[in-house]
């Protein structure tokens, strides 16, 4: 089964953090692609139905490829509204964390920025 990866970036004047899964070594959120949905629809459904995020508050910023554990489409979202609610909702899951970009060097080495995403 194909997987799809995602993250949410929070950036302000002080720091930039990304939503990751697990503990070190960190991973992007990764879910099995649903047969009846596109990769983007699968990602949004997971964020809405499992994490409980109002996806209307997110903006798609980047679409790339990651080779973290297997080749996956990677959706990078930013928060344009209700950031405090989204952060709190993500923190309700012990395995989801917003981690400073300075701690994610290894994770970002898995991203192929010059490769176009693939669609099935």
GROMACS .gro file of N, CA and C in nm, residues 15-115:
model
  303
   15UNK      N    1   1.144   3.162   1.567
   15UNK     CA    2   1.185   3.028   1.527
   15UNK      C    3   1.089   2.968   1.425
   16UNK      N    4   1.134   2.858   1.368
   16UNK     CA    5   1.053   2.780   1.276
   16UNK      C    6   1.050   2.637   1.326
   17UNK      N    7   0.928   2.583   1.337
   17UNK     CA    8   0.910   2.445   1.383
   17UNK      C    9   0.827   2.368   1.281
   18UNK      N   10   0.844   2.236   1.283
   18UNK     CA   11   0.769   2.148   1.195
   18UNK      C   12   0.702   2.040   1.278
   19UNK      N   13   0.582   2.002   1.240
   19UNK     CA   14   0.511   1.893   1.305
   19UNK      C   15   0.571   1.761   1.258
   20UNK      N   16   0.617   1.681   1.354
   20UNK     CA   17   0.677   1.552   1.324
   20UNK      C   18   0.613   1.444   1.408
   21UNK      N   19   0.644   1.322   1.374
   21UNK     CA   20   0.590   1.205   1.441
   21UNK      C   21   0.701   1.133   1.516
   22UNK      N   22   0.672   1.092   1.637
   22UNK     CA   23   0.765   1.010   1.713
   22UNK      C   24   0.872   1.089   1.785
   23UNK      N   25   0.975   1.016   1.824
   23UNK     CA   26   1.090   1.078   1.889
   23UNK      C   27   1.211   1.055   1.799
   24UNK      N   28   1.326   1.106   1.840
   24UNK     CA   29   1.443   1.098   1.754
   24UNK      C   30   1.475   0.954   1.718
   25UNK      N   31   1.503   0.920   1.596
   25UNK     CA   32   1.500   1.012   1.482
   25UNK      C   33   1.356   1.042   1.441
   26UNK      N   34   1.328   1.168   1.418
   26UNK     CA   35   1.193   1.213   1.386
   26UNK      C   36   1.155   1.171   1.244
   27UNK      N   37   1.023   1.162   1.222
   27UNK     CA   38   0.969   1.129   1.090
   27UNK      C   39   0.853   1.223   1.060
   28UNK      N   40   0.827   1.243   0.932
   28UNK     CA   41   0.707   1.315   0.892
   28UNK      C   42   0.587   1.227   0.922
   29UNK      N   43   0.470   1.288   0.940
   29UNK     CA   44   0.348   1.209   0.957
   29UNK      C   45   0.332   1.126   0.830
   30UNK      N   46   0.297   1.000   0.844
   30UNK     CA   47   0.286   0.911   0.729
   30UNK      C   48   0.164   0.822   0.748
   31UNK      N   49   0.078   0.822   0.648
   31UNK     CA   50  -0.044   0.741   0.655
   31UNK      C   51  -0.061   0.663   0.524
   32UNK      N   52  -0.132   0.552   0.533
   32UNK     CA   53  -0.162   0.473   0.414
   32UNK      C   54  -0.261   0.549   0.326
   33UNK      N   55  -0.229   0.556   0.197
   33UNK     CA   56  -0.319   0.623   0.104
   33UNK      C   57  -0.447   0.542   0.090
   34UNK      N   58  -0.560   0.611   0.101
   34UNK     CA   59  -0.690   0.546   0.086
   34UNK      C   60  -0.717   0.521  -0.062
   35UNK      N   61  -0.770   0.403  -0.093
   35UNK     CA   62  -0.793   0.365  -0.232
   35UNK      C   63  -0.886   0.461  -0.306
   36UNK      N   64  -0.984   0.513  -0.238
   36UNK     CA   65  -1.084   0.596  -0.305
   36UNK      C   66  -1.054   0.745  -0.294
   37UNK      N   67  -0.932   0.783  -0.247
   37UNK     CA   68  -0.897   0.924  -0.231
   37UNK      C   69  -0.760   0.953  -0.291
   38UNK      N   70  -0.740   1.077  -0.332
   38UNK     CA   71  -0.608   1.120  -0.378
   38UNK      C   72  -0.515   1.128  -0.258
   39UNK      N   73  -0.386   1.144  -0.284
   39UNK     CA   74  -0.288   1.158  -0.175
   39UNK      C   75  -0.320   1.280  -0.089
   40UNK      N   76  -0.356   1.391  -0.152
   40UNK     CA   77  -0.391   1.511  -0.075
   40UNK      C   78  -0.517   1.489   0.006
   41UNK      N   79  -0.618   1.428  -0.052
   41UNK     CA   80  -0.742   1.401   0.021
   41UNK      C   81  -0.718   1.307   0.139
   42UNK      N   82  -0.631   1.207   0.121
   42UNK     CA   83  -0.596   1.117   0.230
   42UNK      C   84  -0.532   1.193   0.345
   43UNK      N   85  -0.437   1.281   0.311
   43UNK     CA   86  -0.368   1.360   0.413
   43UNK      C   87  -0.464   1.450   0.488
   44UNK      N   88  -0.549   1.520   0.416
   44UNK     CA   89  -0.646   1.610   0.480
   44UNK      C   90  -0.745   1.533   0.565
   45UNK      N   91  -0.788   1.417   0.517
   45UNK     CA   92  -0.881   1.334   0.595
   45UNK      C   93  -0.816   1.290   0.726
   46UNK      N   94  -0.689   1.251   0.723
   46UNK     CA   95  -0.618   1.211   0.845
   46UNK      C   96  -0.609   1.328   0.943
   47UNK      N   97  -0.568   1.445   0.892
   47UNK     CA   98  -0.555   1.561   0.980
   47UNK      C   99  -0.690   1.602   1.039
   48UNK      N  100  -0.795   1.593   0.961
   48UNK     CA  101  -0.928   1.632   1.007
   48UNK      C  102  -0.990   1.527   1.097
   49UNK      N  103  -0.992   1.402   1.054
   49UNK     CA  104  -1.067   1.298   1.124
   49UNK      C  105  -0.990   1.233   1.238
   50UNK      N  106  -0.861   1.218   1.226
   50UNK     CA  107  -0.782   1.153   1.330
   50UNK      C  108  -0.724   1.254   1.429
   51UNK      N  109  -0.658   1.356   1.375
   51UNK     CA  110  -0.595   1.456   1.462
   51UNK      C  111  -0.698   1.558   1.511
   52UNK      N  112  -0.801   1.584   1.433
   52UNK     CA  113  -0.906   1.677   1.473
   52UNK      C  114  -0.879   1.821   1.436
   53UNK      N  115  -0.799   1.843   1.333
   53UNK     CA  116  -0.764   1.978   1.289
   53UNK      C  117  -0.869   2.029   1.191
   54UNK      N  118  -0.903   2.156   1.204
   54UNK     CA  119  -0.988   2.222   1.105
   54UNK      C  120  -0.899   2.252   0.985
   55UNK      N  121  -0.907   2.168   0.881
   55UNK     CA  122  -0.817   2.182   0.768
   55UNK      C  123  -0.842   2.309   0.686
   56UNK      N  124  -0.954   2.375   0.710
   56UNK     CA  125  -0.979   2.503   0.643
   56UNK      C  126  -0.880   2.609   0.689
   57UNK      N  127  -0.811   2.583   0.800
   57UNK     CA  128  -0.713   2.678   0.856
   57UNK      C  129  -0.572   2.653   0.803
   58UNK      N  130  -0.557   2.555   0.715
   58UNK     CA  131  -0.425   2.521   0.661
   58UNK      C  132  -0.412   2.569   0.517
   59UNK      N  133  -0.288   2.596   0.478
   59UNK     CA  134  -0.256   2.631   0.339
   59UNK      C  135  -0.144   2.539   0.292
   60UNK      N  136  -0.160   2.482   0.174
   60UNK     CA  137  -0.056   2.397   0.116
   60UNK      C  138   0.057   2.488   0.068
   61UNK      N  139   0.176   2.467   0.122
   61UNK     CA  140   0.292   2.550   0.089
   61UNK      C  141   0.387   2.483  -0.007
   62UNK      N  142   0.402   2.352   0.006
   62UNK     CA  143   0.503   2.281  -0.072
   62UNK      C  144   0.456   2.138  -0.096
   63UNK      N  145   0.494   2.086  -0.209
   63UNK     CA  146   0.468   1.946  -0.243
   63UNK      C  147   0.598   1.889  -0.295
   64UNK      N  148   0.647   1.786  -0.233
   64UNK     CA  149   0.776   1.729  -0.268
   64UNK      C  150   0.772   1.578  -0.253
   65UNK      N  151   0.890   1.517  -0.248
   65UNK     CA  152   0.906   1.373  -0.231
   65UNK      C  153   0.997   1.351  -0.111
   66UNK      N  154   0.966   1.251  -0.031
   66UNK     CA  155   1.055   1.212   0.078
   66UNK      C  156   1.093   1.065   0.062
   67UNK      N  157   1.214   1.036   0.101
   67UNK     CA  158   1.263   0.898   0.099
   67UNK      C  159   1.297   0.854   0.239
   68UNK      N  160   1.217   0.896   0.337
   68UNK     CA  161   1.245   0.865   0.477
   68UNK      C  162   1.254   0.715   0.499
   69UNK      N  163   1.146   0.643   0.483
   69UNK     CA  164   1.150   0.497   0.494
   69UNK      C  165   1.113   0.433   0.360
   70UNK      N  166   1.041   0.507   0.279
   70UNK     CA  167   1.005   0.467   0.143
   70UNK      C  168   0.969   0.593   0.068
   71UNK      N  169   0.964   0.587  -0.063
   71UNK     CA  170   0.933   0.704  -0.144
   71UNK      C  171   0.786   0.742  -0.123
   72UNK      N  172   0.765   0.868  -0.080
   72UNK     CA  173   0.630   0.916  -0.052
   72UNK      C  174   0.614   1.061  -0.099
   73UNK      N  175   0.494   1.097  -0.140
   73UNK     CA  176   0.463   1.238  -0.160
   73UNK      C  177   0.466   1.305  -0.023
   74UNK      N  178   0.518   1.427  -0.017
   74UNK     CA  179   0.526   1.503   0.107
   74UNK      C  180   0.452   1.635   0.090
   75UNK      N  181   0.346   1.654   0.170
   75UNK     CA  182   0.269   1.778   0.169
   75UNK      C  183   0.311   1.862   0.289
   76UNK      N  184   0.350   1.987   0.263
   76UNK     CA  185   0.390   2.079   0.370
   76UNK      C  186   0.284   2.189   0.378
   77UNK      N  187   0.221   2.198   0.494
   77UNK     CA  188   0.115   2.297   0.517
   77UNK      C  189   0.165   2.405   0.612
   78UNK      N  190   0.105   2.522   0.601
   78UNK     CA  191   0.123   2.627   0.702
   78UNK      C  192  -0.014   2.656   0.761
   79UNK      N  193  -0.014   2.723   0.875
   79UNK     CA  194  -0.140   2.759   0.941
   79UNK      C  195  -0.167   2.906   0.913
   80UNK      N  196  -0.283   2.935   0.858
   80UNK     CA  197  -0.315   3.075   0.830
   80UNK      C  198  -0.418   3.132   0.928
   81UNK      N  199  -0.480   3.047   1.009
   81UNK     CA  200  -0.583   3.093   1.101
   81UNK      C  201  -0.594   2.994   1.218
   82UNK      N  202  -0.626   3.044   1.336
   82UNK     CA  203  -0.649   2.961   1.455
   82UNK      C  204  -0.529   2.873   1.491
   83UNK      N  205  -0.410   2.931   1.485
   83UNK     CA  206  -0.287   2.854   1.512
   83UNK      C  207  -0.289   2.792   1.651
   84UNK      N  208  -0.333   2.865   1.751
   84UNK     CA  209  -0.334   2.812   1.888
   84UNK      C  210  -0.420   2.686   1.899
   85UNK      N  211  -0.536   2.686   1.833
   85UNK     CA  212  -0.624   2.568   1.835
   85UNK      C  213  -0.559   2.448   1.768
   86UNK      N  214  -0.493   2.471   1.656
   86UNK     CA  215  -0.429   2.362   1.583
   86UNK      C  216  -0.312   2.306   1.663
   87UNK      N  217  -0.231   2.392   1.720
   87UNK     CA  218  -0.118   2.347   1.803
   87UNK      C  219  -0.168   2.263   1.920
   88UNK      N  220  -0.270   2.313   1.987
   88UNK     CA  221  -0.325   2.240   2.102
   88UNK      C  222  -0.380   2.104   2.060
   89UNK      N  223  -0.450   2.100   1.948
   89UNK     CA  224  -0.506   1.973   1.900
   89UNK      C  225  -0.396   1.873   1.868
   90UNK      N  226  -0.289   1.919   1.806
   90UNK     CA  227  -0.176   1.830   1.774
   90UNK      C  228  -0.109   1.780   1.901
   91UNK      N  229  -0.100   1.865   2.003
   91UNK     CA  230  -0.035   1.827   2.128
   91UNK      C  231  -0.117   1.725   2.207
   92UNK      N  232  -0.244   1.703   2.170
   92UNK     CA  233  -0.324   1.600   2.234
   92UNK      C  234  -0.276   1.459   2.198
   93UNK      N  235  -0.191   1.448   2.096
   93UNK     CA  236  -0.135   1.321   2.054
   93UNK      C  237   0.010   1.315   2.101
   94UNK      N  238   0.041   1.220   2.188
   94UNK     CA  239   0.175   1.212   2.245
   94UNK      C  240   0.284   1.197   2.141
   95UNK      N  241   0.252   1.136   2.028
   95UNK     CA  242   0.355   1.112   1.928
   95UNK      C  243   0.374   1.228   1.831
   96UNK      N  244   0.287   1.330   1.832
   96UNK     CA  245   0.301   1.446   1.745
   96UNK      C  246   0.365   1.561   1.821
   97UNK      N  247   0.467   1.622   1.759
   97UNK     CA  248   0.538   1.732   1.824
   97UNK      C  249   0.578   1.836   1.721
   98UNK      N  250   0.578   1.961   1.761
   98UNK     CA  251   0.638   2.067   1.680
   98UNK      C  252   0.782   2.080   1.725
   99UNK      N  253   0.877   2.051   1.635
   99UNK     CA  254   1.019   2.049   1.667
   99UNK      C  255   1.091   2.158   1.588
  100UNK      N  256   1.185   2.225   1.654
  100UNK     CA  257   1.263   2.331   1.591
  100UNK      C  258   1.339   2.275   1.470
  101UNK      N  259   1.343   2.353   1.365
  101UNK     CA  260   1.407   2.311   1.240
  101UNK      C  261   1.553   2.273   1.262
  102UNK      N  262   1.618   2.334   1.358
  102UNK     CA  263   1.760   2.304   1.383
  102UNK      C  264   1.782   2.159   1.428
  103UNK      N  265   1.678   2.093   1.475
  103UNK     CA  266   1.688   1.954   1.520
  103UNK      C  267   1.645   1.853   1.413
  104UNK      N  268   1.615   1.902   1.294
  104UNK     CA  269   1.558   1.815   1.191
  104UNK      C  270   1.648   1.798   1.069
  105UNK      N  271   1.776   1.825   1.086
  105UNK     CA  272   1.869   1.816   0.973
  105UNK      C  273   1.861   1.678   0.905
  106UNK      N  274   1.867   1.571   0.983
  106UNK     CA  275   1.862   1.436   0.926
  106UNK      C  276   1.732   1.413   0.849
  107UNK      N  277   1.620   1.460   0.904
  107UNK     CA  278   1.491   1.440   0.839
  107UNK      C  279   1.485   1.513   0.704
  108UNK      N  280   1.537   1.636   0.700
  108UNK     CA  281   1.531   1.712   0.575
  108UNK      C  282   1.629   1.660   0.470
  109UNK      N  283   1.724   1.579   0.510
  109UNK     CA  284   1.811   1.514   0.412
  109UNK      C  285   1.735   1.411   0.330
  110UNK      N  286   1.619   1.367   0.379
  110UNK     CA  287   1.539   1.268   0.307
  110UNK      C  288   1.448   1.332   0.202
  111UNK      N  289   1.439   1.465   0.201
  111UNK     CA  290   1.348   1.534   0.108
  111UNK      C  291   1.420   1.563  -0.023
  112UNK      N  292   1.357   1.525  -0.132
  112UNK     CA  293   1.410   1.553  -0.265
  112UNK      C  294   1.338   1.676  -0.322
  113UNK      N  295   1.398   1.791  -0.300
  113UNK     CA  296   1.333   1.916  -0.343
  113UNK      C  297   1.330   1.932  -0.495
  114UNK      N  298   1.422   1.870  -0.565
  114UNK     CA  299   1.429   1.887  -0.710
  114UNK      C  300   1.355   1.778  -0.787
  115UNK      N  301   1.280   1.696  -0.716
  115UNK     CA  302   1.206   1.586  -0.778
  115UNK      C  303   1.056   1.616  -0.774
   0.00000   0.00000   0.00000
